[in-house]
Coordinates of C-alpha atoms and ligand atoms in Angstrom, one line a residue:
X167 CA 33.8 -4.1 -12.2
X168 CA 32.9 -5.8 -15.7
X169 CA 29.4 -6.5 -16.1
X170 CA 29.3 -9.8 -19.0
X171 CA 26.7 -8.9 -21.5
X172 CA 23.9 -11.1 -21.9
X173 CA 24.8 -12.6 -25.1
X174 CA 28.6 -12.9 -23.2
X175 CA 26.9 -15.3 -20.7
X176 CA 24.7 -17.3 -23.4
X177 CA 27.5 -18.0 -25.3
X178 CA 29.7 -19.5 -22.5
X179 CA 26.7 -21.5 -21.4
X180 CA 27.6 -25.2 -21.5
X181 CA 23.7 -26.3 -21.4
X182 CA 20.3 -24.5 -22.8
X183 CA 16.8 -24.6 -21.0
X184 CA 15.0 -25.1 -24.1
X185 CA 11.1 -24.1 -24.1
X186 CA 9.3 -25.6 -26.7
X187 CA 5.7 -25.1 -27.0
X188 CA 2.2 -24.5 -28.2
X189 CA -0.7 -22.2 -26.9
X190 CA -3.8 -20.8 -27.1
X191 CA -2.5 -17.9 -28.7
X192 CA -0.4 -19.5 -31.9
X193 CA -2.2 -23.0 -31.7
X194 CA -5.4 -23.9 -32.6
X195 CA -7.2 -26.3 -30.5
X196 CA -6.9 -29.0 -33.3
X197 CA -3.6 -29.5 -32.8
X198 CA -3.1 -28.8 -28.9
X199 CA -5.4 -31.3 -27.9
X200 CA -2.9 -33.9 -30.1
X201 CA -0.5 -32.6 -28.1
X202 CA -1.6 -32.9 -25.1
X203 CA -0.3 -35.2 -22.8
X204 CA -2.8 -36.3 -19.4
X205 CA -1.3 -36.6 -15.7
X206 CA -1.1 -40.2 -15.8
X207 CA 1.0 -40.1 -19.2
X208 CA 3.4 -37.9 -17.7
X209 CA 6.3 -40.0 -16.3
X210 CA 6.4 -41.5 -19.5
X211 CA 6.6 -38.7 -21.7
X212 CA 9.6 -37.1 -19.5
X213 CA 11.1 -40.5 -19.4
X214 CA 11.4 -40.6 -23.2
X215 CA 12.3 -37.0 -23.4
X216 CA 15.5 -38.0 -20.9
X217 CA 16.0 -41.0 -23.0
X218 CA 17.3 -38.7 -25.5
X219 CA 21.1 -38.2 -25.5
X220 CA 21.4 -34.3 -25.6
X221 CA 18.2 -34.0 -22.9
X222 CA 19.3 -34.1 -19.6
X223 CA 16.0 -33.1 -18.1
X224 CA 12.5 -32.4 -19.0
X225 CA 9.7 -31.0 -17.4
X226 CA 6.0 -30.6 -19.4
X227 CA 3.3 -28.1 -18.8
X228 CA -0.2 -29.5 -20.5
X229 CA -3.4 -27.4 -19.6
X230 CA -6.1 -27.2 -22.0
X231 CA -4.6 -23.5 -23.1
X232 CA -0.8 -24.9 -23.7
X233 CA 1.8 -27.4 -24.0
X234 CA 4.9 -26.4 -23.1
X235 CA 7.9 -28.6 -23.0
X236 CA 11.1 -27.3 -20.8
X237 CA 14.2 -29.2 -21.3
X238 CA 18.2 -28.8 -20.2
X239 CA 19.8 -29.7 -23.3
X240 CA 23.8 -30.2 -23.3
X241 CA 23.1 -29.0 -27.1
X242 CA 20.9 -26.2 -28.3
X243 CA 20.2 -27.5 -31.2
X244 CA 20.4 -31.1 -30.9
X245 CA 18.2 -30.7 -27.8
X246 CA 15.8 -29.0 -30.4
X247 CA 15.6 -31.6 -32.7
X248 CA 15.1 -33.9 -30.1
X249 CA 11.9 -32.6 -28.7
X250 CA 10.7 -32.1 -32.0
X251 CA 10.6 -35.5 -32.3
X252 CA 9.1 -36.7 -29.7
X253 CA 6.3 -34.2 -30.2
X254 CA 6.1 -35.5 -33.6
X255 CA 6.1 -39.3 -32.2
X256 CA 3.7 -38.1 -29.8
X257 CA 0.5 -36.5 -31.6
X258 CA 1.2 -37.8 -34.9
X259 CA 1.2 -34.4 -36.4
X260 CA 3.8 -34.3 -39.0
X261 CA 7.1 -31.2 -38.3
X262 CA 6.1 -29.1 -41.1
X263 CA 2.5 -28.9 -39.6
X264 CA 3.5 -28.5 -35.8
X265 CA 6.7 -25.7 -37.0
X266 CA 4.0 -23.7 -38.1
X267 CA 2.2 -23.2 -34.6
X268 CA 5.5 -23.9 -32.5
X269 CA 7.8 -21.4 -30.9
X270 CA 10.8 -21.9 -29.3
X271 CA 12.7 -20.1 -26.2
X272 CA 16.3 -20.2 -25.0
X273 CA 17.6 -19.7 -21.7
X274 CA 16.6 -15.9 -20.6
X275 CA 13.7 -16.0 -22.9
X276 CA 13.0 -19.4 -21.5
X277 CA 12.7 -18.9 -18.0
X278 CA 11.0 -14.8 -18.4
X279 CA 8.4 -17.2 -20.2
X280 CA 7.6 -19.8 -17.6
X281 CA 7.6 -16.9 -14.5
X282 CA 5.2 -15.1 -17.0
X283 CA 3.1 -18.2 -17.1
X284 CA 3.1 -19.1 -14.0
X285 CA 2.3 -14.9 -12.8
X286 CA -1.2 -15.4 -14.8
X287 CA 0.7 -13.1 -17.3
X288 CA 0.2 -15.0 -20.5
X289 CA -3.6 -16.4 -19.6
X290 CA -6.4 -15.3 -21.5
X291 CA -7.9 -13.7 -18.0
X292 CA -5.2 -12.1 -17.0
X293 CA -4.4 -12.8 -13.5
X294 CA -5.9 -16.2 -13.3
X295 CA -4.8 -18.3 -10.6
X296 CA -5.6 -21.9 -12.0
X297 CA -2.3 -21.8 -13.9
X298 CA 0.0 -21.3 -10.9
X299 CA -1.5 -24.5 -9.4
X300 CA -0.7 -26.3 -12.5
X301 CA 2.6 -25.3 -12.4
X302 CA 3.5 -26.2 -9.2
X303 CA 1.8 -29.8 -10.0
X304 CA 4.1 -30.1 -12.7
X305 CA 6.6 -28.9 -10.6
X306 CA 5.9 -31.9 -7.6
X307 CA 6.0 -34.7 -10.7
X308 CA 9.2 -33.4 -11.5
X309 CA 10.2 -33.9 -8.3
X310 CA 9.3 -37.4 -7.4
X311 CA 9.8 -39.2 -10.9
X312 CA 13.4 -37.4 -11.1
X313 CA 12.9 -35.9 -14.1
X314 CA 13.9 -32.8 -12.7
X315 CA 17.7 -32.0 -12.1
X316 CA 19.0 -28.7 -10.5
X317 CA 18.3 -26.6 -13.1
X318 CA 14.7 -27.6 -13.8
X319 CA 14.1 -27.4 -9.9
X320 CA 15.7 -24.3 -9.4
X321 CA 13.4 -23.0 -12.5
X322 CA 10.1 -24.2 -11.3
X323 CA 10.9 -23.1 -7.6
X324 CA 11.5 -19.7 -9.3
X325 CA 8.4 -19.7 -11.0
X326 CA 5.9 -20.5 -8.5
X327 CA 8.0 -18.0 -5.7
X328 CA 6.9 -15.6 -9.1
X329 CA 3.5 -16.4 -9.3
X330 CA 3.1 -16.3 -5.6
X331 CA 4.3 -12.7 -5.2
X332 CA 2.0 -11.6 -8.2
X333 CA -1.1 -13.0 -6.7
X334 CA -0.5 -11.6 -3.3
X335 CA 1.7 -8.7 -3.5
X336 CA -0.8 -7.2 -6.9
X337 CA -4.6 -6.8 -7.2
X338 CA -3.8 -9.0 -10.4
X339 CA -6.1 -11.4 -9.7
X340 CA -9.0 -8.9 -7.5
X341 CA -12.2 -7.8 -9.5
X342 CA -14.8 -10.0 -11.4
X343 CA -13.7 -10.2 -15.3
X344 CA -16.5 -13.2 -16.2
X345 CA -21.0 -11.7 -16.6
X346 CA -21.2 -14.5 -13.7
X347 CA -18.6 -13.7 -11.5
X348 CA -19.0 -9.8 -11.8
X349 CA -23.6 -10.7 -11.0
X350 CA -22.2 -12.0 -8.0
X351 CA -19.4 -9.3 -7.2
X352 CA -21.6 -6.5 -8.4
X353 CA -24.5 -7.3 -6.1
X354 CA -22.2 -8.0 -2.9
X355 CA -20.5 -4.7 -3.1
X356 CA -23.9 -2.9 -3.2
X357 CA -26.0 -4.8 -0.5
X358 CA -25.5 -2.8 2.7
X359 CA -23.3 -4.8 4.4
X360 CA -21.6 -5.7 1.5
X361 CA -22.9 -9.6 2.3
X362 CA -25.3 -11.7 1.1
X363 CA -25.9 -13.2 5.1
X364 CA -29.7 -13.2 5.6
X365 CA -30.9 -12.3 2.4
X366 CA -33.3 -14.4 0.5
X367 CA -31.4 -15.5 -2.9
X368 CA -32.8 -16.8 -6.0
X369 CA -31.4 -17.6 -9.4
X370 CA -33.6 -18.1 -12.6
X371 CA -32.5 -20.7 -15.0
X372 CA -30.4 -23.9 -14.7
X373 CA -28.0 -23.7 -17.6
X374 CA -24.4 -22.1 -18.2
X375 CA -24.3 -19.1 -16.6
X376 CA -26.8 -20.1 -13.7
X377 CA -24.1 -23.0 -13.1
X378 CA -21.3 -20.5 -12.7
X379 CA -23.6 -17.8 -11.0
X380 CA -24.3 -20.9 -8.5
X381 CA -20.2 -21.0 -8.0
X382 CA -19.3 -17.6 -7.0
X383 CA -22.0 -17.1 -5.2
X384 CA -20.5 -20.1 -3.1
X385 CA -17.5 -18.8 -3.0
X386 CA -18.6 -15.6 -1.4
X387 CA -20.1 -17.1 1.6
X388 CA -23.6 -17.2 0.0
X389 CA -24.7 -20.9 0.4
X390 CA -28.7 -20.4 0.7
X391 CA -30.8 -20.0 -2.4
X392 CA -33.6 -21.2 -4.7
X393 CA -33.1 -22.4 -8.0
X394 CA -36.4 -21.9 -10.4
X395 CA -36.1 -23.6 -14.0
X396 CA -38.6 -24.5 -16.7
X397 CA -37.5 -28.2 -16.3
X398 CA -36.6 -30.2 -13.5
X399 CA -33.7 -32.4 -14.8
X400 CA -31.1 -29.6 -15.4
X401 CA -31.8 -28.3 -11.7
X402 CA -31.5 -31.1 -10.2
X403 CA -28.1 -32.1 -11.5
X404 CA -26.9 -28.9 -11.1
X405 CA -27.4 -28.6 -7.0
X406 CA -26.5 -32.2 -6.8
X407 CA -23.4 -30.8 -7.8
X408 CA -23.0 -28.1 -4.7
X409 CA -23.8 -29.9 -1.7
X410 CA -21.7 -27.2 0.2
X411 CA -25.0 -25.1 -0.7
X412 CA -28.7 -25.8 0.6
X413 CA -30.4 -25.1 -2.6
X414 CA -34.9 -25.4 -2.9
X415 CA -35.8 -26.0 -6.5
X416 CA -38.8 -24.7 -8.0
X417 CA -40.6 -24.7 -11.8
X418 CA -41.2 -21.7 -12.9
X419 CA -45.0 -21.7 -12.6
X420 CA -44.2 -20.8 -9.2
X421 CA -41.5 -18.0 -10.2
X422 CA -43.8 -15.2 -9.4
X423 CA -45.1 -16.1 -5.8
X424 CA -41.6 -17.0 -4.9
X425 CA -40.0 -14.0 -6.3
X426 CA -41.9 -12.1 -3.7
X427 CA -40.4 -14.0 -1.1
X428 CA -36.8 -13.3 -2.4
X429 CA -34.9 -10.2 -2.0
X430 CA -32.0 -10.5 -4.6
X431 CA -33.2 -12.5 -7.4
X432 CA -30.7 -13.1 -10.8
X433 CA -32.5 -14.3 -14.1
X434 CA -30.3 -16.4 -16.7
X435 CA -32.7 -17.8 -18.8
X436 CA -33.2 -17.9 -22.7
X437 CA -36.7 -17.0 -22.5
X438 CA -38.1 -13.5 -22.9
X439 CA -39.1 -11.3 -20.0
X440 CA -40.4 -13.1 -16.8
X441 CA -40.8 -10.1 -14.5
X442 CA -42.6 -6.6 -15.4
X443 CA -43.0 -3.5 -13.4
X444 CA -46.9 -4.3 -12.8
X445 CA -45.6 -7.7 -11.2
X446 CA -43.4 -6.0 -8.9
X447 CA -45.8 -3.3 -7.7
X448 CA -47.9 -6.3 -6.9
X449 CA -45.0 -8.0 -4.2
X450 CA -44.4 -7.0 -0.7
X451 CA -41.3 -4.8 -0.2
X452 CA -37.7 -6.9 0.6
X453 CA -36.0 -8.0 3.6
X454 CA -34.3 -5.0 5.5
X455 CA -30.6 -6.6 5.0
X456 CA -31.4 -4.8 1.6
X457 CA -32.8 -1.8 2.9
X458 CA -36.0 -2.8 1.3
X459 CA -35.3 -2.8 -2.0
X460 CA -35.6 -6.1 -4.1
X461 CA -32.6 -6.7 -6.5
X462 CA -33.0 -7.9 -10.0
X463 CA -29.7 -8.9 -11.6
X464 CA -30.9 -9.8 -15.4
X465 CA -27.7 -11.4 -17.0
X466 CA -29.9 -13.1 -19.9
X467 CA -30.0 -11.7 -23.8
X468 CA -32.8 -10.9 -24.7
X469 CA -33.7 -9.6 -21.0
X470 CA -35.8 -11.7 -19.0
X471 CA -36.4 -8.4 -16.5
X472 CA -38.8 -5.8 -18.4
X473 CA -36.6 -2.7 -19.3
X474 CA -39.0 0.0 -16.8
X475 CA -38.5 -2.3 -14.0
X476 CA -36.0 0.1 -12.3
X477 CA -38.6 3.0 -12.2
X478 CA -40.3 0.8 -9.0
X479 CA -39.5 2.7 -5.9
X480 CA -38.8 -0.9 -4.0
X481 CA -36.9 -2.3 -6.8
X482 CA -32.8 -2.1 -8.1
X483 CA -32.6 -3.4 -11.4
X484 CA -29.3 -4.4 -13.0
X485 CA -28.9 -5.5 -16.5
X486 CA -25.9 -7.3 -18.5
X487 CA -24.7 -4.0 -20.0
X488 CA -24.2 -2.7 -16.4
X489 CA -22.3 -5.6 -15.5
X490 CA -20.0 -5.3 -18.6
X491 CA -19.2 -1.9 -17.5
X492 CA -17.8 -3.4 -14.4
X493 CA -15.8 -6.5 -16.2
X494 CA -14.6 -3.9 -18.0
X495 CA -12.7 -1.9 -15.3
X496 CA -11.9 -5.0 -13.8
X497 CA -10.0 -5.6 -16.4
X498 CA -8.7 -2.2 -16.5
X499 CA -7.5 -2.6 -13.2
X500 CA -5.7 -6.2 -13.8
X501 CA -3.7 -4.5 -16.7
X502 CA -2.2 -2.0 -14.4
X503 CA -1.4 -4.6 -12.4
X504 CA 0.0 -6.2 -14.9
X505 CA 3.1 -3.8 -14.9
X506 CA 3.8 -4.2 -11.2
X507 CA 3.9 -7.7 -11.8
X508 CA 6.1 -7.3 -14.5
X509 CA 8.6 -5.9 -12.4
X510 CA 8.1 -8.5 -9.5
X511 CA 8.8 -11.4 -12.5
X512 CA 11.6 -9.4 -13.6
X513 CA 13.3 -9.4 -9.7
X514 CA 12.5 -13.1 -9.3
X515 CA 14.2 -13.6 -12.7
X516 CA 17.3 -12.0 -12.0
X517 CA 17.8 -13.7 -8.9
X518 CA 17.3 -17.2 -10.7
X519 CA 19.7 -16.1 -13.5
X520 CA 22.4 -15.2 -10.9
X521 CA 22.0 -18.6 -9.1
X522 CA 22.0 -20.5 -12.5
X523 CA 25.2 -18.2 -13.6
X524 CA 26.8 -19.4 -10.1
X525 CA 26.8 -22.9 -11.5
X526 CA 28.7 -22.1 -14.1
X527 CA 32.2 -22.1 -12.6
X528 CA 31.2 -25.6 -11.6
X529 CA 32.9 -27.6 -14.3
X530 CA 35.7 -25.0 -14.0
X531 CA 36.5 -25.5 -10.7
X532 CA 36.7 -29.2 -10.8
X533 CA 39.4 -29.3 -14.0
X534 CA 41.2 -26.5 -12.5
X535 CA 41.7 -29.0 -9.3
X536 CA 41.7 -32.0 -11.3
X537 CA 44.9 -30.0 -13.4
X538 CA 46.5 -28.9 -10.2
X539 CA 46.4 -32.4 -9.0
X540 CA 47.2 -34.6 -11.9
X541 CA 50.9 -31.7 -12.0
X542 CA 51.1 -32.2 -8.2
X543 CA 50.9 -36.2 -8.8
X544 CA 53.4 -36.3 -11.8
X545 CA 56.1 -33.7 -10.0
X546 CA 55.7 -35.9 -6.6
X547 CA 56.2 -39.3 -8.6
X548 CA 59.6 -37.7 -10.6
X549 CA 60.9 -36.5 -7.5
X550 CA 60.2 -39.6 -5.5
X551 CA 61.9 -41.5 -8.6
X552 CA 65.2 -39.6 -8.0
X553 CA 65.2 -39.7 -4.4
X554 CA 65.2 -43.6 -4.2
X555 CA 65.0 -45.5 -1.8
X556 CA 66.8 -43.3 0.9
X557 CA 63.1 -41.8 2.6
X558 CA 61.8 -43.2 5.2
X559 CA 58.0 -43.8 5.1
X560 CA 57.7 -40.5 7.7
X561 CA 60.2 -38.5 5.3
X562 CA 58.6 -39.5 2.3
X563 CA 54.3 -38.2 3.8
X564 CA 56.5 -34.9 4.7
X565 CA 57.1 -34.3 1.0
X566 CA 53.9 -35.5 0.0
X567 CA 52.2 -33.2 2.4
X568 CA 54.5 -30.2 1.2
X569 CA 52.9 -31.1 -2.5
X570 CA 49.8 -31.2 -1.3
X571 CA 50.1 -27.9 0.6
X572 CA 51.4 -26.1 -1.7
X573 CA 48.9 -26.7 -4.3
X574 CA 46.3 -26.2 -1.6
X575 CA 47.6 -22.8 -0.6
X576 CA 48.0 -21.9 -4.6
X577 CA 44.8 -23.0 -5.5
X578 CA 43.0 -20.9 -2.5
X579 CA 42.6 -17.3 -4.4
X580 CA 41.7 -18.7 -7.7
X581 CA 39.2 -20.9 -5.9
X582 CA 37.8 -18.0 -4.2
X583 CA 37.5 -16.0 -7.1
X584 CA 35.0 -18.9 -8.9
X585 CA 33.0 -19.2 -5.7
X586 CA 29.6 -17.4 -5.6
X587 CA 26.6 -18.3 -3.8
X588 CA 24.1 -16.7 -6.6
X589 CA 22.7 -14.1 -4.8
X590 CA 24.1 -11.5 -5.8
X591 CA 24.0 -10.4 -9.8
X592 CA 27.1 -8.1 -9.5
X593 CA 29.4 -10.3 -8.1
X594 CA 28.1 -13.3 -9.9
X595 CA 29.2 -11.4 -13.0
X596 CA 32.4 -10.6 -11.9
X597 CA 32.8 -14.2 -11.0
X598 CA 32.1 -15.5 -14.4
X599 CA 34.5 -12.7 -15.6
X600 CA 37.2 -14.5 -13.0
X601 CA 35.9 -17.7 -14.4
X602 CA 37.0 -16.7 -18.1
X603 CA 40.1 -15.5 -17.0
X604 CA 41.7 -18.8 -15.4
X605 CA 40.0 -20.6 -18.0
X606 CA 42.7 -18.7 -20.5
X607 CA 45.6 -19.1 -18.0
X608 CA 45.0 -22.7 -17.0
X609 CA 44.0 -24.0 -20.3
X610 CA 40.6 -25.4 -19.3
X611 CA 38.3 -24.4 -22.3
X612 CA 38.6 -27.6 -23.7
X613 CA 38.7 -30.3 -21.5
X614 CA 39.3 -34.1 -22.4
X615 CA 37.3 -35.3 -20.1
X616 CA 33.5 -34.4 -19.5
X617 CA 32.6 -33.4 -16.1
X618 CA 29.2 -31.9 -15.9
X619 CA 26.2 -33.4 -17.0
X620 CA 24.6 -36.7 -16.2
X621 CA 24.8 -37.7 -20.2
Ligands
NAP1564 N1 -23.2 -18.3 -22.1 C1 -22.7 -17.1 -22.0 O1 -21.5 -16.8 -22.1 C2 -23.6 -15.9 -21.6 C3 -23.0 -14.7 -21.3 C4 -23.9 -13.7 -20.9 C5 -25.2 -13.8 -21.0 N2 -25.8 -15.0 -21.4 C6 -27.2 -15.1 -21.4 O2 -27.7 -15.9 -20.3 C7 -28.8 -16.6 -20.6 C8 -28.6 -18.1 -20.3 O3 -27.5 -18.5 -21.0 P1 -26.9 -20.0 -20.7 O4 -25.5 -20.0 -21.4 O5 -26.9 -20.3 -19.3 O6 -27.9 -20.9 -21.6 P2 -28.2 -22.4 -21.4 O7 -27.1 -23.1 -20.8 O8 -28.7 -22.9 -22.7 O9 -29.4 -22.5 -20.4 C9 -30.6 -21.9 -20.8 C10 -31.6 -21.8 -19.5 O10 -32.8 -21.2 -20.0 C11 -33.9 -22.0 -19.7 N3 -34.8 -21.9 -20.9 C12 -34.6 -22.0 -22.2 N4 -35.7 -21.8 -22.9 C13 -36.7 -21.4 -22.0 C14 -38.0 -21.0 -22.1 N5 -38.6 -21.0 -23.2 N6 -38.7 -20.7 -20.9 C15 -38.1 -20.8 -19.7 N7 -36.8 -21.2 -19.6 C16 -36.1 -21.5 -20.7 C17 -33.3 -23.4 -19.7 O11 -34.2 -24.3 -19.1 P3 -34.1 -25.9 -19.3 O12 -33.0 -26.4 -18.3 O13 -35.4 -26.3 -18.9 O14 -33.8 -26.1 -20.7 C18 -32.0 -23.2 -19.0 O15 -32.2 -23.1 -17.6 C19 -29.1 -16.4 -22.1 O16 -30.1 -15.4 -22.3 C20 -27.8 -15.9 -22.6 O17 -27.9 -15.0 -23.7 C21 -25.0 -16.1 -21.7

């Protein structure tokens, strides 16, 4: 069997996906957010993208990290141009300018980047799940406004079956890699019964890292706590904003006397320390669903928890340098994970590429019937011309039957040799190898006629 190479396919391909894009790691922010282009402006953009006459679809991918535009272009290069200006159009930022931050995929490269993307592969937290809904969102507008053809669809389908498998079938996306979310994860995995149910939580502080301290605890089940800040305004917005969680506000001449009511107690605020060893000798010993001892969590630079706190016998103190530790081998971990999910992309890939290769013979299949016929038709009309008038209408649907059969029954091993349903890489290549061959024997390379495309 004859495997095409590669480059043997690429050239044969009659349309490019194009990827043309900026992110996070080429792009500063200046430019991206000129770029960007909002949900609501999205039909439009695709529709003006399609408007052009060597784009036959467009899909974009805006998040605050990227902007990727993915095109099927009839041209390469003309489809190139094209996009370039309509980014140009778009944010006003002149081509030298946006060349210098650009880059530009084709094809293979094209769609390894988007299954990438959409795996949490190319994210500055490796793993993170936020991009897969995005592309799936781009994935349903291209769906309902059209802008998506096969290819597109068959792309984005790819990529989100991609990014599904990496999240569930890796620990990509397992283990803390943020000081907030690893407070949260840290403390769960050493309570007793690895739960926060039934112990008494408080947070100190109301700002940044409280906020996202407030979200993962939510997320792990833990909805009951007390929120103690120097001001009230701050708080009070902020547990407005999680009604899912019953939250008591406090000020924080009252941190002491409730501290001794709480049994796991995280401090994130930018003042110095609020809690020394003398205060804790001075509390009664925690709730049993800690065993007894109090947990400090002190995620705040400088420390709000004094450093000899952990020498009390009823006390567990944790500072931030314990919890980057942890972040650390988190992200460790996610990196070996990374190479299974390499490999998972790298399957899904394949089995894209051999259904997009299947389309191929497409266009080749339709001239070689459309030759086939148009010889049958010409033959049938000469013979008709000499025969005269002496068929009868029966005789005369006998021989045009015969034609038609015999071009039918002529036509049945070529046809079966372009027919693939995609599945299967090794006989998608040797159909695209069959493909070449009655190209050269039929004469179809160069049709007069177009007949793919929607241009
Ligand atoms: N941001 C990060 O990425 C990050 C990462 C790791 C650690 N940290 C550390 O976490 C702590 C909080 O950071 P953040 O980003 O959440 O800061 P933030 O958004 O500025 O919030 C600061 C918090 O500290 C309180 N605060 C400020 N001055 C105070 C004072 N003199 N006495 C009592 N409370 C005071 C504020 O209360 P009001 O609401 O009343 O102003 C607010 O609740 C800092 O120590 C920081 O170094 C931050």
């Amino acid at each position: 069997m004859v495997i095409l190479s590669n480059a043997a396919y690429e050239s044969e391909r009659k349309s490019s996906i194009v990827t043309v894009g900026l992110s996070i790691h080429n792009c500063p922010v200046e430019i991206r957010e000129k770029m960007a282009v909002p949900a609501e402006a999205w039909n439009d953009a695709v529709a003006e993208l399609c408007a052009y006459p060597h784009i036959e679809e467009a899909g974009i991918l805006s998040t605050c990290n990227r902007m990727e535009i993915y095109v099927v272009a009839l041209s390469y290069e003309r489809g190139l141009k094209e996009v370039e200006e309509w980014m140009v159009k778009h944010s006003g930022v002149d081509v030298e300018s946006l060349r210098q931050h650009l880059f530009v995929l084709k094809d293979r490269e094209s769609t390894g980047h988007l299954l990438k993307v959409s795996g949490g592969l190319d994210s500055v937290v490796m793993g993170e799940g936020q991009i897969l809904a995005q592309v799936k969102n781009v994935f349903a507008m291209g769906e309902s406004e059209k802008a998506f053809g096969r290819h597109l669809t068959g792309l984005f389908k790819a990529a989100i079956t991609a990014g599904k498998r990496v999240r569930s079938e890796t620990s990509i996306a397992s283990g803390a890699v943020s000081v907030s979310s690893a407070a949260a994860e840290l403390v769960q995995m050493k309570l007793p019964s690895n739960s926060f149910d039934g112990c008494r939580v408080m947070i100190v502080g109301a700002g940044t890292m409280s906020r996202l301290l407030v979200k993962h605890l939510v997320s792990k089940r833990c909805t009951e706590m007390t929120i103690v800040n120097r001001s009230a305004g701050r708080v009070e917005e902020l547990a407005a904003d999680f009604p899912e969680a019953n939250i008591k506000l406090a000020l924080m001449d009252e941190f002491l006397p409730l501290a001794a009511e709480h049994d796991v107690i995280f401090t994130a605020a930018s003042t110095g320390v609020i809690v020394t060893k003398d205060d804790l000798a001075s509390m009664p010993v925690a709730s049993a669903c800690v065993d007894g001892k109090r947990r400090l969590v002190d995620i705040a630079v400088p420390r709000n928890v004094d450093a000899d706190c952990g020498d009390d016998a009823n006390t567990i103190a944790y500072n931030v340098d314990d919890l980057k530790e942890l972040v650390e081998a988190n992200k460790e971990a996610r990196e070996r994970a990374a190479d299974e999910a390499r490999e998972l992309l790298a399957q899904e890939q394949a089995g894209f590429e051999a259904w997009r290769d299947s389309l191929e013979t497409v266009p080749t299949i339709k001239r070689l019937r459309g030759k086939a016929e148009t010889i049958r038709a010409t033959e049938l009309e000469k013979a008709m011309g000499k025969l005269g008038d002496g068929l009868t209408k029966k005789q005369m649907k006998a021989v045009e039957e015969l034609s038609r059969g015999i071009v039918n029954k002529l036509l049945h091993g070529p046809m079966q040799a372009l027919r693939s349903d995609g599945t299967d890489p090794a006989q998608v290549s040797q159909t695209l190898v069959n493909m070449h061959a009655l190209e050269d024997m039929f004469d179809l390379k160069n049709p007069d006629a177009p007949t793919r495309g929607r241009k």
